[in-house]
Protein backbone atom coordinates (compact mmCIF):
# COMPACT_ATOMS: atom_id res chain seq x y z
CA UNK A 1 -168.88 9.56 -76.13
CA UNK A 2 -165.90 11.66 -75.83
CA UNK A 3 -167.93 15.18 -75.08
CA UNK A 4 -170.25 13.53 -72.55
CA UNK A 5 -167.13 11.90 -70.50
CA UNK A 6 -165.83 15.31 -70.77
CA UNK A 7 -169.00 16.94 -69.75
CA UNK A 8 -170.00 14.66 -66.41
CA UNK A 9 -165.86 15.02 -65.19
CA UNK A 10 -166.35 19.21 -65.35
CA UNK A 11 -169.30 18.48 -63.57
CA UNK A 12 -167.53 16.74 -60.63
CA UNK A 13 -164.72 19.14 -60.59
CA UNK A 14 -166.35 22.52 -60.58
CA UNK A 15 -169.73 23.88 -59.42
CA UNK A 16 -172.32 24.97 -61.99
CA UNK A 17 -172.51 28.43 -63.37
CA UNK A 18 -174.73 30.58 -60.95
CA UNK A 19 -174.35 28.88 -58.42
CA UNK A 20 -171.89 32.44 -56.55
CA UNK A 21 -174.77 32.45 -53.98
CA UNK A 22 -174.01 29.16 -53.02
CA UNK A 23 -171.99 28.86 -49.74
CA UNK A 24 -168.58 27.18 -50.48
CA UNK A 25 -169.56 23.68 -48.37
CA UNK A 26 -165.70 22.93 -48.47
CA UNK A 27 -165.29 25.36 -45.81
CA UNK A 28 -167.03 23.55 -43.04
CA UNK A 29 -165.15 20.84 -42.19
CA UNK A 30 -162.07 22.57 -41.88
CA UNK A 31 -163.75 24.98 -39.64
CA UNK A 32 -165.25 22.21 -38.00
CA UNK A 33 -161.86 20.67 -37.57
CA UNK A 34 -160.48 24.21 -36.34
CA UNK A 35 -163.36 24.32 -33.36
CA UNK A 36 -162.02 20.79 -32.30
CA UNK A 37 -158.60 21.73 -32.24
CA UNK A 38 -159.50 24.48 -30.29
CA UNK A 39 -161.89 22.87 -27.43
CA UNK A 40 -159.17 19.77 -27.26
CA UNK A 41 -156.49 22.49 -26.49
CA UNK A 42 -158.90 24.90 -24.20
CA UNK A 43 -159.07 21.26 -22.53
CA UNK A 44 -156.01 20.66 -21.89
CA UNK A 45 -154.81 24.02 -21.04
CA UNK A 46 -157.08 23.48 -17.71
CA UNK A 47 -155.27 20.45 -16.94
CA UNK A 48 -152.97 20.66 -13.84
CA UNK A 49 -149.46 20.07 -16.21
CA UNK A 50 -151.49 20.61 -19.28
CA UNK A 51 -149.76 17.52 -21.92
CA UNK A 52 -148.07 15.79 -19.75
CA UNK A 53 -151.13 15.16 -17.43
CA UNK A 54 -153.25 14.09 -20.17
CA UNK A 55 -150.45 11.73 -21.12
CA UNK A 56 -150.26 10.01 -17.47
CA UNK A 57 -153.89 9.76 -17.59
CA UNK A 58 -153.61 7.90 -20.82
CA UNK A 59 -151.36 5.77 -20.03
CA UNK A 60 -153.13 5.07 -16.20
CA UNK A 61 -156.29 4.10 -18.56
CA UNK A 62 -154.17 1.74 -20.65
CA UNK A 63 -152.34 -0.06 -17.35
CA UNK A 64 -156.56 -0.11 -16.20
CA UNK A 65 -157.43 -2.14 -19.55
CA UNK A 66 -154.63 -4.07 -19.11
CA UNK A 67 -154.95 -5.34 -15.86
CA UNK A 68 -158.96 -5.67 -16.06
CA UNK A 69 -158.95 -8.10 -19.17
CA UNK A 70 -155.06 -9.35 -19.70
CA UNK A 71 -152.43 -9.28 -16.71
CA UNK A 72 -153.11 -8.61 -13.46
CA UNK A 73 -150.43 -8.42 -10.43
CA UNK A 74 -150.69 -9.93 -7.54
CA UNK A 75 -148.51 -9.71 -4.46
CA UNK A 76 -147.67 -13.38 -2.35
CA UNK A 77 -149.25 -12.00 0.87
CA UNK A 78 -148.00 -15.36 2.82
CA UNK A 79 -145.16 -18.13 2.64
CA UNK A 80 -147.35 -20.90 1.75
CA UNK A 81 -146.43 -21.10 -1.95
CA UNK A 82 -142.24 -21.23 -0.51
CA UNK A 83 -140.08 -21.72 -1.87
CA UNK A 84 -140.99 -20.32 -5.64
CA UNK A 85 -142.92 -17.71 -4.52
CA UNK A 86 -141.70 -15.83 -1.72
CA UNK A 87 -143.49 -13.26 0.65
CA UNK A 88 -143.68 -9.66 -1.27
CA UNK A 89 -143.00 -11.44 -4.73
CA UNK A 90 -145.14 -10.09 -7.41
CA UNK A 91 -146.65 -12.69 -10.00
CA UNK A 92 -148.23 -11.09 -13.19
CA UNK A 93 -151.59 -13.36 -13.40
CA UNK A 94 -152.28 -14.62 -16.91
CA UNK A 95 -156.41 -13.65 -17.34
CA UNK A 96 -156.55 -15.18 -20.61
CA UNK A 97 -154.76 -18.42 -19.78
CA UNK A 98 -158.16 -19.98 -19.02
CA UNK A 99 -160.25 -18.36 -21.81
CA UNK A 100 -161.50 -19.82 -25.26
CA UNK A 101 -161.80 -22.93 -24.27
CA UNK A 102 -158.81 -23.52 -22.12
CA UNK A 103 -159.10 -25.22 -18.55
CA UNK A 104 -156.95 -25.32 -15.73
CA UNK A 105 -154.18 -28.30 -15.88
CA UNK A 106 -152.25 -29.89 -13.28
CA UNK A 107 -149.34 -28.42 -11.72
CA UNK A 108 -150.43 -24.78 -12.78
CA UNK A 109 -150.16 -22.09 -10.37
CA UNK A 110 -153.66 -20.45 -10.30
CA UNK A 111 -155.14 -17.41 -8.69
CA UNK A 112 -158.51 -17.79 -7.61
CA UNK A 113 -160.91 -16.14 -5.33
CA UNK A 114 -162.03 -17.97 -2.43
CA UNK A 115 -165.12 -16.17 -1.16
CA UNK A 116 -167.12 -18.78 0.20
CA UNK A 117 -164.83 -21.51 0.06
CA UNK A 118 -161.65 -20.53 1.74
CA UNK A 119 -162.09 -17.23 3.17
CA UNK A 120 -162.81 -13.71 1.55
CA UNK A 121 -159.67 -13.12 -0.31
CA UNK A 122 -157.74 -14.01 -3.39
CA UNK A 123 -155.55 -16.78 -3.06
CA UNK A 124 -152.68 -18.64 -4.47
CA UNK A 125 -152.32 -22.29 -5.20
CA UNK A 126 -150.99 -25.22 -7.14
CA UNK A 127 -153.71 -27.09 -8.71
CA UNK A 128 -153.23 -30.49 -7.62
CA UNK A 129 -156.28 -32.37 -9.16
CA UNK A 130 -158.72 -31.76 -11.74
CA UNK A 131 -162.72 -32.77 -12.66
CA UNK A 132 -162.96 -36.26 -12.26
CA UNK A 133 -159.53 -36.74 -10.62
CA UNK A 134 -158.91 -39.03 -7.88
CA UNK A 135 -156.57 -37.35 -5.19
CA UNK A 136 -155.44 -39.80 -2.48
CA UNK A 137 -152.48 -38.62 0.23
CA UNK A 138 -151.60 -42.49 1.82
CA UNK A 139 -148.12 -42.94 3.19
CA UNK A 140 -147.09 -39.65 2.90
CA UNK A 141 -147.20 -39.70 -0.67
CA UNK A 142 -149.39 -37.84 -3.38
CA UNK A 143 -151.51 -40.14 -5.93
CA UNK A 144 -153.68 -38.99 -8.58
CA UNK A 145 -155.33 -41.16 -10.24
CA UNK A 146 -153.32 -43.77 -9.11
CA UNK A 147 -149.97 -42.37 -10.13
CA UNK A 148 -147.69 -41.39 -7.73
CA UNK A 149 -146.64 -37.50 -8.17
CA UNK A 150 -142.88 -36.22 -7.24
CA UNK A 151 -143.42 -32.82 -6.37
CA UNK A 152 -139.42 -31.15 -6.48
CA UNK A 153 -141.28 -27.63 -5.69
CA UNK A 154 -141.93 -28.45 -2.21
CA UNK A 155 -140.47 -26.30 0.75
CA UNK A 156 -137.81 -28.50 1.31
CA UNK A 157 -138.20 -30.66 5.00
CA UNK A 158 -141.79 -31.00 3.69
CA UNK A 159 -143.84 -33.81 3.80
CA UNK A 160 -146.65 -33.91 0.87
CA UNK A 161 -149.20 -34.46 3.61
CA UNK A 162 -149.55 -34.97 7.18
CA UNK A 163 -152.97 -35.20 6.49
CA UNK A 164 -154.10 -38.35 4.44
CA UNK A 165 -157.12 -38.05 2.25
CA UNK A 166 -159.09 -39.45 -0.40
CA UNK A 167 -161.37 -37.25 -2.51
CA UNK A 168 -162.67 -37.03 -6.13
CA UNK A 169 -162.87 -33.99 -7.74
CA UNK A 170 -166.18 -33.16 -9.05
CA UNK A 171 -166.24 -32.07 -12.83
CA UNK A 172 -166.21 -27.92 -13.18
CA UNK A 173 -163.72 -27.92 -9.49
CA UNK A 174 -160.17 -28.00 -8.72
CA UNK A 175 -158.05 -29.54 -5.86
CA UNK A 176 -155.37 -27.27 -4.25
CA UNK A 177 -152.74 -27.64 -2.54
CA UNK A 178 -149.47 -25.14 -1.33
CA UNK A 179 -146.06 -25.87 -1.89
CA UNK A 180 -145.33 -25.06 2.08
CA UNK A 181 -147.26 -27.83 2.96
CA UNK A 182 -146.92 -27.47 6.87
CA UNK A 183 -147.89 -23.57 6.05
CA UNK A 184 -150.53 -23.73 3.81
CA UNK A 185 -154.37 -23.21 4.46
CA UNK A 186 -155.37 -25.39 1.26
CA UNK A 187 -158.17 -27.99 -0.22
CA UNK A 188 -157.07 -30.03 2.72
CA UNK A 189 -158.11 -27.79 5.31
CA UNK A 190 -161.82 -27.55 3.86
CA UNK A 191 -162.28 -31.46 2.96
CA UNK A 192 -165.84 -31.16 5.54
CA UNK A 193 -166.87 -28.12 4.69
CA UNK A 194 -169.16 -26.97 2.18
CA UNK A 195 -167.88 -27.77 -1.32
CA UNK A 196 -165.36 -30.54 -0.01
CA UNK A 197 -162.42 -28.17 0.08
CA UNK A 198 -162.81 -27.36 -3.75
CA UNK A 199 -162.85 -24.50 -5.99
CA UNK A 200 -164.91 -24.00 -9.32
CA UNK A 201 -163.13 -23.35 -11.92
CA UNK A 202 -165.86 -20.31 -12.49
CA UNK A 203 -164.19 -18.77 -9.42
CA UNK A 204 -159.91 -18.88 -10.91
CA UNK A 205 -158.92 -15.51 -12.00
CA UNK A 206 -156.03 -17.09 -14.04
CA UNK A 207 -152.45 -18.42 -13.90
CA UNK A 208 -149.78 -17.32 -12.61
CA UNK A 209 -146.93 -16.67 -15.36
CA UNK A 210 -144.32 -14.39 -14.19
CA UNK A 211 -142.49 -13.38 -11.29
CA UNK A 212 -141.96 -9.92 -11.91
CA UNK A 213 -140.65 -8.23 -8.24
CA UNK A 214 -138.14 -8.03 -7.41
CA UNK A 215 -136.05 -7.73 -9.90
CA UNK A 216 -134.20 -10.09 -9.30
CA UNK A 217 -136.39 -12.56 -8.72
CA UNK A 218 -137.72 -12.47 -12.03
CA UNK A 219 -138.44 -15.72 -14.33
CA UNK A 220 -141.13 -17.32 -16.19
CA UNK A 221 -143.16 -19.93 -14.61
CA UNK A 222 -143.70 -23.66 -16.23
CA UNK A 223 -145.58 -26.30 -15.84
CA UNK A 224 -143.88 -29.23 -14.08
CA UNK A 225 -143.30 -32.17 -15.86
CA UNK A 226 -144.30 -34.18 -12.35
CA UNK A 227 -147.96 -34.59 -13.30
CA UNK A 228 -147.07 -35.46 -17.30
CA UNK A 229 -147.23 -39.56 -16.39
CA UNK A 230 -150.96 -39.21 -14.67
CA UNK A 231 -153.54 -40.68 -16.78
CA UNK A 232 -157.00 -38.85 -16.97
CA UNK A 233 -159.85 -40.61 -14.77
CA UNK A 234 -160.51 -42.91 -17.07
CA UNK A 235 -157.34 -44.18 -17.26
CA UNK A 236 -156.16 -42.92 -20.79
CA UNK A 237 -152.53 -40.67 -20.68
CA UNK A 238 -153.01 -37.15 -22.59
């Protein structure tokens, strides 16, 4: 037992006797590895700024990744979200917030894309009712699902509607309303039109979770707790 353990471990540590015309295979990879090294740095050596180009490029590719499949920025193009979000604010859009099961609540801040239902643009909104929601504006007050909503983000002067309404939302949609009422292009604006002034939920390209320019206008965004008292459609409280 002893001589044949001794015998197969020579055999995995040194090649048989002859075997001098053998080409020593251990040699490849490192020569391999040497060619790499070389074409990587024959690469880079045509590079305008050689390293630290590559490095920018890198990190360009990253900030790409980033922005096509986590956070995306988006700039407040208009003052109908005042007095959170001003004009030139950048919000860093949350693209996973809605993934994995997740919907859309109320009182989140959503970024959506309104081709077809609003106009061909992204846009910016506060969701205001959900599937199966029943939005009412009577009396210059807010109701959803018969609960009556205080909304402290409004523009302040603002009434929650000069417009009265009563819709439901259809399952799968979203109702949307700005936070500058009396300058805001919203789900109330569209109530005729085709879809009834809703948005799928297919078309929201996630919420908004940051303020993050300027400086220093920067803060984390939260849910109200305004909406916390409605009850679902059916009735029930969450």
């Amino acid at each position: 037992m002893d001589s044949e353990a001794q015998h197969t471990e020579r055999d995995r540590s040194s090649p048989p006797s002859g075997s001098g015309d053998v080409p020593d295979v251990a040699e490849a990879p490192e020569e391999t590895e040497e060619r790499s090294r070389f074409v990587f740095t024959s690469l880079l050596s045509r590079l305008p700024g050689g390293g630290y180009t590559a490095a920018f490029l890198l990190c360009v590719g990253a900030l790409l990744l980033v922005s096509a499949f986590v956070v995306q920025p988006f700039q407040i193009p208009s003052g109908s979200m005042e007095p959170a979000f001003r004009v030139g604010d950048r919000v860093l859009v949350n693209k996973l917030a809605y993934r994995f099961g997740s919907e859309p609540q109320r009182g989140d801040v959503v970024v959506f894309d309104g081709s077809g239902y609003f106009g061909d643009a992204d846009y910016i909104k506060r969701v205001v009712g959900v599937g199966g929601d029943r939005v009412v504006c009577e009396r210059g007050r807010i109701k959803v699902n018969g609960e009556p909503v205080d909304e402290p983000f409004l523009y302040p002067g603002d009434a929650p509607s000069q417009v009265p309404f009563d819709v439901v939302v259809p399952d799968g949609s979203l109702f949307l309303l700005g936070d500058h009422r009396s300058d805001s292009s919203d789900s109330r604006d569209h109530l005729g039109q085709p879809g009834g002034g809703m948005i799928p939920v297919s078309e929201v390209i996630g919420r908004a979770d940051w303020i993050a320019w300027p400086i220093g206008h920067w803060t984390s965004l939260e849910r109200p707790d305004s909406y916390a008292r409605v009850p679902g459609p059916d009735g029930a409280h969450g």
